[in-house]
Amino acid sequence: MGGVKISAGLHARAAGNYFEKDRLLMTEFNRFFAPRSLAFLGASSDTNKWGYRILSNIVHGGFRGKIYPVNPRGGEALGLQFYKSLEEVPEVPDLVVIVVPPVAMVDTIKGCISKGIKAGVVVTAGFAEVNESGAAAQDEMVALARQGGMRLIGPNCFGILIPSAKLYAQMPPIFPPDGHIAVVSQSGNVGLTIARRAMAHDFGCSCMVSIGNEADLHAEDFLEYLADDAKTAVILAYIEGFKDGRRFFEIARNTSLKKPIVMIKVGETEAGASAARSHTAALSGSAEVFGGIGRQAGIIRANNLQELMNLGYGFLCHPLPKGRRVGIATLGGGWGVLAADACARLGLDVVKLPQDIIKELDSFLPGWWSRNNPVDLVAGSADAIIRVVDVLARYGGIDSVIALGVPFPHLARMTLPTNEEEKKQVIQFIVESYSKSFSDMKAISEKYGKPVIIAAELPAPRTEGSFDQDIMRSISKQNMVCYSMPDEAAMVLNSMARYGEFIRRG
Amino acid sequence: MGGVKISAGLHARAAGNYFEKDRLLMTEFNRFFAPRSLAFLGASSDTNKWGYRILSNIVHGGFRGKIYPVNPRGGEALGLQFYKSLEEVPEVPDLVVIVVPPVAMVDTIKGCISKGIKAGVVVTAGFAEVNESGAAAQDEMVALARQGGMRLIGPNCFGILIPSAKLYAQMPPIFPPDGHIAVVSQSGNVGLTIARRAMAHDFGCSCMVSIGNEADLHAEDFLEYLADDAKTAVILAYIEGFKDGRRFFEIARNTSLKKPIVMIKVGETEAGASAARSHTAALSGSAEVFGGIGRQAGIIRANNLQELMNLGYGFLCHPLPKGRRVGIATLGGGWGVLAADACARLGLDVVKLPQDIIKELDSFLPGWWSRNNPVDLVAGSADAIIRVVDVLARYGGIDSVIALGVPFPHLARMTLPTNEEEKKQVIQFIVESYSKSFSDMKAISEKYGKPVIIAAELPAPRTEGSFDQDIMRSISKQNMVCYSMPDEAAMVLNSMARYGEFIRRG
């Protein structure tokens, strides 16, 4: 049986290789987050059924532990023989993933308990989100599980995704790599949207938990676990409503003191709340109440998915700013105006530059530069922006720098060569040029301990195929991110400054 | 001499082939928008200079008219011999593009006038945006030009880009195809950001005019021209300040009655206004004033570049909704909640569905669907969403439909084949599947004359190279757009509804 290998460094404190050494460390959450074996209840060989598709994702995802598919009628799929009952399974699996129909749920849970199983993910829908009899069935299921000492995720969820365990027990075939973003979502499809977008930027996930109806385990239980999960650097959450608001905010506050929670909270309009009720039976509560309590708990609010992603990348890549004073360096005037406007609207301080800084910039910038903050290089040499960022970041009167544009590769031609070998070389040159620009910016950020947040277009020659992905990958390898719009950089910086204030207040 | 060929159809009313038939139709704006010949003053063979780079873009862009590069010292570049003076040029060019240094500007303008030139684009910077003596030099230039009957764009601008004329007289090497989005921008780099993003979505531009300091021609002059330019379906504008606010809003209102103007207005904070002054010498004015007058003029406000782009695509692809009542169909609950919340917050009406519509949906949806608006298919067959959208669009109590998700290609495997031929076939299959989904949605929209606005993730198998671009291209060929977030669809719909109200009020 394969063990979960967790690498050193950042992950040193993670749940790690506990189970190979010490069985006693196996807590209920480890069963979810690093199971050594799992039973899949409701396996199917019909490729149109979730009983096949989820099993397929578990198998293709490369889960390193034992997989025991179970179906009362037997059968086989994906090279696995189905067990006719849980009793026949030759060990007590750490985790069960359940996709049986609602009518079979009570017997299934009873079977799990008599087998001694302590952790289950109930994917099956048709409970409290549907009607009152569904709610009653859900209550019965939870009561049974609790009596038997079994904890449940769901029902009505997409599953769970733990890249470090190569566990991809979820509906769509998406396989984000291991990383430091944790996703806790009341919506499976929003959770996977988040995981997929992170993946497109080449950032990995420490987990994606689709919590569904939260019949037993609630969002806050996962926050509590993730607060001490060394692998997780930032938690992205999508929440429609709270089962126990007081407990949620208490735990969220304690978690926020350890790492940022970025959250989309929906259901604050009547239309949204009604949609949430039929989605996950969530009771949404009012915007005002959440706004105030959320801020006190240090929760960073995102207004939409794009903001959520941008904030996630920001917290992952940048140190917290020590204050609200911003310096802006830009390769183009318009982007500078957009950024200055966005900063000022959010309450960031686009400081006036003192004479000695202006003098220093004068020493190497062309005569026509703006002599203002934003420092506008006005079509001067793009390479100079690195020096400008260094001067701004060094200045004690500035807490963070926004750089709009980076030095870009100077290309002899505007189209890629048709010769495949030459083309590869040109692409490699472009990717490496950008990579170097971002590592230079990163070095400045680290030297002065201040965030350097970059928004830029990454101009490349005309080409039939896109290689943005390669550029993105080279950037995220530096643990950097390139925002595509100046106001995004301002928004991220403002939320990071606000979170810094929360942390300092304690 | 090559003539500009303008195709029939949508373009029938455009400036067209006037100059081949009737010289009298040549107005001052036609000289900018469909020049038959241009002189380039300040040509250089130094590849680091704008005098080379812009000339290179003009040549590589394939300008169909005659190009006359001029430099007092002679020289040659890009296969073109430089003329030593404008006098030597064997005809009177329709347009001059000027990149000579500021000190040479007065003589240059005098030379243009004595040659009989009526239209010039002054790229050169170093005027009112720098200091008072620059402002005085700018005034002198404009006074001279006006006396001589010559109109000017700029100074301090990126140039002008007219794809229908294959005229790419601008700084960076970007060559958007011909299309129906007009861009009028006080910032060259923001203007080109817009053109480039549109291009990435495979939408073309009718023009991109970088208006710079607006010494002579102002933003509103271009609005006035574009109002009657049949080629232009929507105008995207980036504005830092107004030279003549009253005139701007009068013309903007008249233009808005003919076609939508979507605008980013910056410089409303002190930091933004200060940046704008050093950028284009713009006086920004207050947010409150612009907000009220802008609304009265029918201007659609975008808060940032992403909104600007999304609104541009929306107006390009969809009919205007006749009211605020929205039906939402979704493949996933969370996206539905996000959309419903965003709609309600913006004042769109997520209507309650009547019993007969619910009954009709019951007839083909699986038992567990939400029976609510959003119509949540809850992991049912994705293909059913087309039928749901049809039912919603047909219903008289709904003015527009938001579809979250589209039918997607069913793939046997999760990775692309390694064999190149098979791989091509699979990619083609995926692209065609999406293309069909979008054309089905488009057909419904056209059948009922209501917007069907789509936000979706376009799931595709894991692959080293991305082919999103191919999918995007197949979608924009249908004159459709795929938003990536549910709230984007809501935002676009709200602005379209508001613009529809403006048009109906008249």
Coordinates of C-alpha atoms in Angstrom, one line a residue, chain A residues 50 53 56-57 60 125-126 130 156 158 171 173-175 187 189-190 192-194 196-197 199 238 240 264-276 278-279 301 303-306 309 330-338 340-342 344-345 350 368 370 372-374 376 378-379 410 414 456-460 462-466 468-470 473 484-488, chain B residues 50 53 56-57 60 125-126 130 156 158 171 173-175 187 189-190 192-194 196-197 199 238 240 264-276 278-279 301 303-306 309 330-338 340-342 344-345 350 368 370 372-374 376 378-379 410 414 456-460 462-466 468-470 473 484-488:
Chain A
W50 CA -21.7 9.1 -11.1
R53 CA -17.4 8.7 -13.2
S56 CA -13.0 6.8 -12.7
N57 CA -11.6 10.0 -11.3
H60 CA -7.2 8.0 -13.0
A125 CA -28.4 14.5 -3.4
G126 CA -32.1 14.5 -2.7
V130 CA -35.4 19.1 -1.9
N156 CA -25.5 16.8 -1.8
F158 CA -19.3 17.1 -5.3
M171 CA -17.6 14.5 -10.0
P173 CA -12.4 15.0 -14.2
I174 CA -10.2 17.8 -12.9
F175 CA -6.9 17.0 -11.4
S187 CA -21.1 24.6 -4.0
N189 CA -19.3 23.5 -9.1
V190 CA -18.0 26.8 -7.6
L192 CA -14.2 23.2 -8.8
T193 CA -14.3 26.4 -10.8
I194 CA -11.8 27.8 -8.2
R196 CA -9.6 24.8 -12.2
R197 CA -8.8 28.5 -12.4
M199 CA -4.7 25.2 -12.0
Y238 CA -17.7 30.0 -1.0
E240 CA -24.3 30.5 0.9
I264 CA -17.5 34.9 -1.3
K265 CA -20.7 35.1 0.7
V266 CA -23.8 34.9 -1.5
G267 CA -27.5 34.7 -0.8
E268 CA -27.9 38.3 0.5
T269 CA -30.6 39.2 -1.9
E270 CA -34.0 37.6 -1.9
A271 CA -33.4 36.0 -5.3
G272 CA -30.0 34.8 -4.2
A273 CA -31.3 33.5 -0.9
S274 CA -34.1 31.6 -2.6
A275 CA -31.6 30.0 -5.0
A276 CA -29.4 29.1 -2.1
S278 CA -33.0 25.1 -3.2
H279 CA -29.3 24.6 -3.8
R301 CA -14.5 39.5 1.4
N303 CA -17.4 40.2 -4.5
N304 CA -17.0 37.7 -7.2
L305 CA -15.0 34.7 -8.4
Q306 CA -12.4 36.8 -10.2
M309 CA -8.9 34.1 -7.3
T330 CA 4.1 52.3 -14.9
L331 CA 5.2 51.8 -18.5
G332 CA 2.1 53.6 -19.7
G333 CA 0.2 56.7 -18.5
G334 CA -3.3 55.3 -18.8
W335 CA -2.7 52.2 -16.7
G336 CA -1.1 54.5 -14.1
V337 CA -4.2 56.7 -13.9
L338 CA -6.4 53.6 -13.6
A340 CA -4.0 55.6 -8.9
D341 CA -7.8 56.1 -9.2
A342 CA -8.5 52.6 -8.0
A344 CA -7.4 56.2 -3.9
R345 CA -11.0 55.0 -4.2
V350 CA -0.7 57.2 -3.4
W368 CA 10.1 63.6 -19.9
S370 CA 6.0 62.3 -15.0
N372 CA 4.8 62.2 -10.0
N373 CA 3.4 59.1 -8.4
P374 CA 2.6 57.1 -10.5
D376 CA 5.2 57.2 -15.6
V378 CA 6.2 57.3 -20.9
A379 CA 7.5 54.9 -23.5
H410 CA 13.0 42.4 -27.5
M414 CA 6.7 40.3 -35.1
A456 CA 0.9 43.7 -17.1
E457 CA 0.1 42.6 -20.5
L458 CA 2.5 40.0 -21.7
P459 CA 3.1 41.0 -25.3
A460 CA 4.2 38.3 -27.6
R462 CA 1.5 37.0 -33.4
T463 CA 1.2 33.2 -33.4
E464 CA -1.4 30.6 -34.3
G465 CA -1.0 28.8 -31.0
S466 CA -0.9 30.5 -27.7
D468 CA 0.5 32.3 -22.5
Q469 CA 0.3 29.1 -20.4
D470 CA 4.1 28.7 -20.6
R473 CA 3.9 28.8 -15.5
S484 CA -4.1 41.6 -16.1
M485 CA -5.7 44.9 -15.0
P486 CA -4.3 47.8 -12.9
D487 CA -7.4 47.9 -10.7
E488 CA -7.0 44.3 -9.8
Chain B
W50 CA 9.6 55.4 -33.0
R53 CA 9.0 51.3 -35.3
S56 CA 7.5 49.3 -39.5
N57 CA 4.0 48.8 -38.2
H60 CA 4.0 45.3 -41.9
A125 CA 5.0 64.1 -26.9
G126 CA 6.5 66.9 -24.8
V130 CA 4.9 68.4 -19.5
N156 CA 1.3 62.9 -27.3
F158 CA 0.0 56.4 -29.8
M171 CA 3.6 52.4 -31.6
P173 CA 3.2 46.0 -33.2
I174 CA -0.5 45.0 -32.7
F175 CA -2.7 44.2 -35.7
S187 CA -4.5 56.8 -23.4
N189 CA -1.7 52.1 -24.0
V190 CA -5.2 51.6 -22.6
L192 CA -4.2 49.2 -27.4
T193 CA -5.0 47.1 -24.3
I194 CA -8.6 47.2 -25.4
R196 CA -5.5 43.6 -28.0
R197 CA -8.1 42.0 -25.6
M199 CA -8.4 40.5 -30.7
Y238 CA -11.3 55.7 -22.1
E240 CA -9.4 61.1 -18.3
I264 CA -14.2 54.3 -18.5
K265 CA -14.0 57.7 -16.8
V266 CA -11.0 58.0 -14.6
G267 CA -9.4 60.8 -12.6
E268 CA -12.1 61.3 -10.1
T269 CA -9.9 60.9 -7.1
E270 CA -7.2 63.4 -6.3
A271 CA -4.5 60.8 -7.0
G272 CA -6.1 59.8 -10.3
A273 CA -6.6 63.4 -11.3
S274 CA -3.0 64.3 -10.6
A275 CA -1.8 61.3 -12.6
A276 CA -4.2 62.3 -15.5
S278 CA 0.8 64.6 -16.0
H279 CA -0.4 62.1 -18.5
R301 CA -20.2 53.3 -17.5
N303 CA -15.7 50.5 -13.7
N304 CA -12.6 48.9 -15.1
L305 CA -11.1 47.4 -18.2
Q306 CA -12.7 44.0 -17.7
M309 CA -14.5 44.6 -22.6
T330 CA -27.7 26.7 -14.8
L331 CA -25.8 23.4 -14.9
G332 CA -24.6 24.0 -11.3
G333 CA -26.3 25.4 -8.2
G334 CA -23.5 27.7 -7.0
W335 CA -23.2 29.5 -10.3
G336 CA -26.9 30.0 -10.2
V337 CA -26.8 31.5 -6.7
L338 CA -24.0 33.8 -7.8
A340 CA -29.2 35.4 -9.0
D341 CA -27.5 37.4 -6.2
A342 CA -25.7 39.6 -8.8
A344 CA -30.9 41.2 -7.7
R345 CA -28.2 43.5 -6.4
V350 CA -35.2 37.2 -11.2
W368 CA -34.7 16.6 -8.6
S370 CA -34.8 23.1 -8.4
N372 CA -37.1 27.7 -9.0
N373 CA -35.5 30.5 -11.0
P374 CA -32.5 29.8 -11.4
D376 CA -30.9 24.4 -11.6
V378 CA -28.3 19.7 -10.7
A379 CA -25.9 17.6 -12.6
H410 CA -18.6 14.0 -24.3
M414 CA -9.4 12.7 -20.2
A456 CA -19.5 29.0 -18.8
E457 CA -16.4 27.1 -18.2
L458 CA -15.3 25.3 -21.3
P459 CA -14.0 22.1 -20.0
A460 CA -11.5 20.3 -22.2
R462 CA -5.8 18.0 -20.0
T463 CA -3.3 19.0 -22.7
E464 CA 0.1 20.5 -22.9
G465 CA -0.9 23.2 -25.4
S466 CA -4.1 25.2 -24.9
D468 CA -9.1 27.8 -25.8
Q469 CA -8.3 30.2 -28.6
D470 CA -9.8 27.9 -31.1
R473 CA -12.8 31.8 -32.3
S484 CA -16.2 33.3 -17.6
M485 CA -18.1 34.3 -14.5
P486 CA -21.9 34.4 -13.7
D487 CA -21.7 37.9 -12.2
E488 CA -20.2 39.2 -15.5

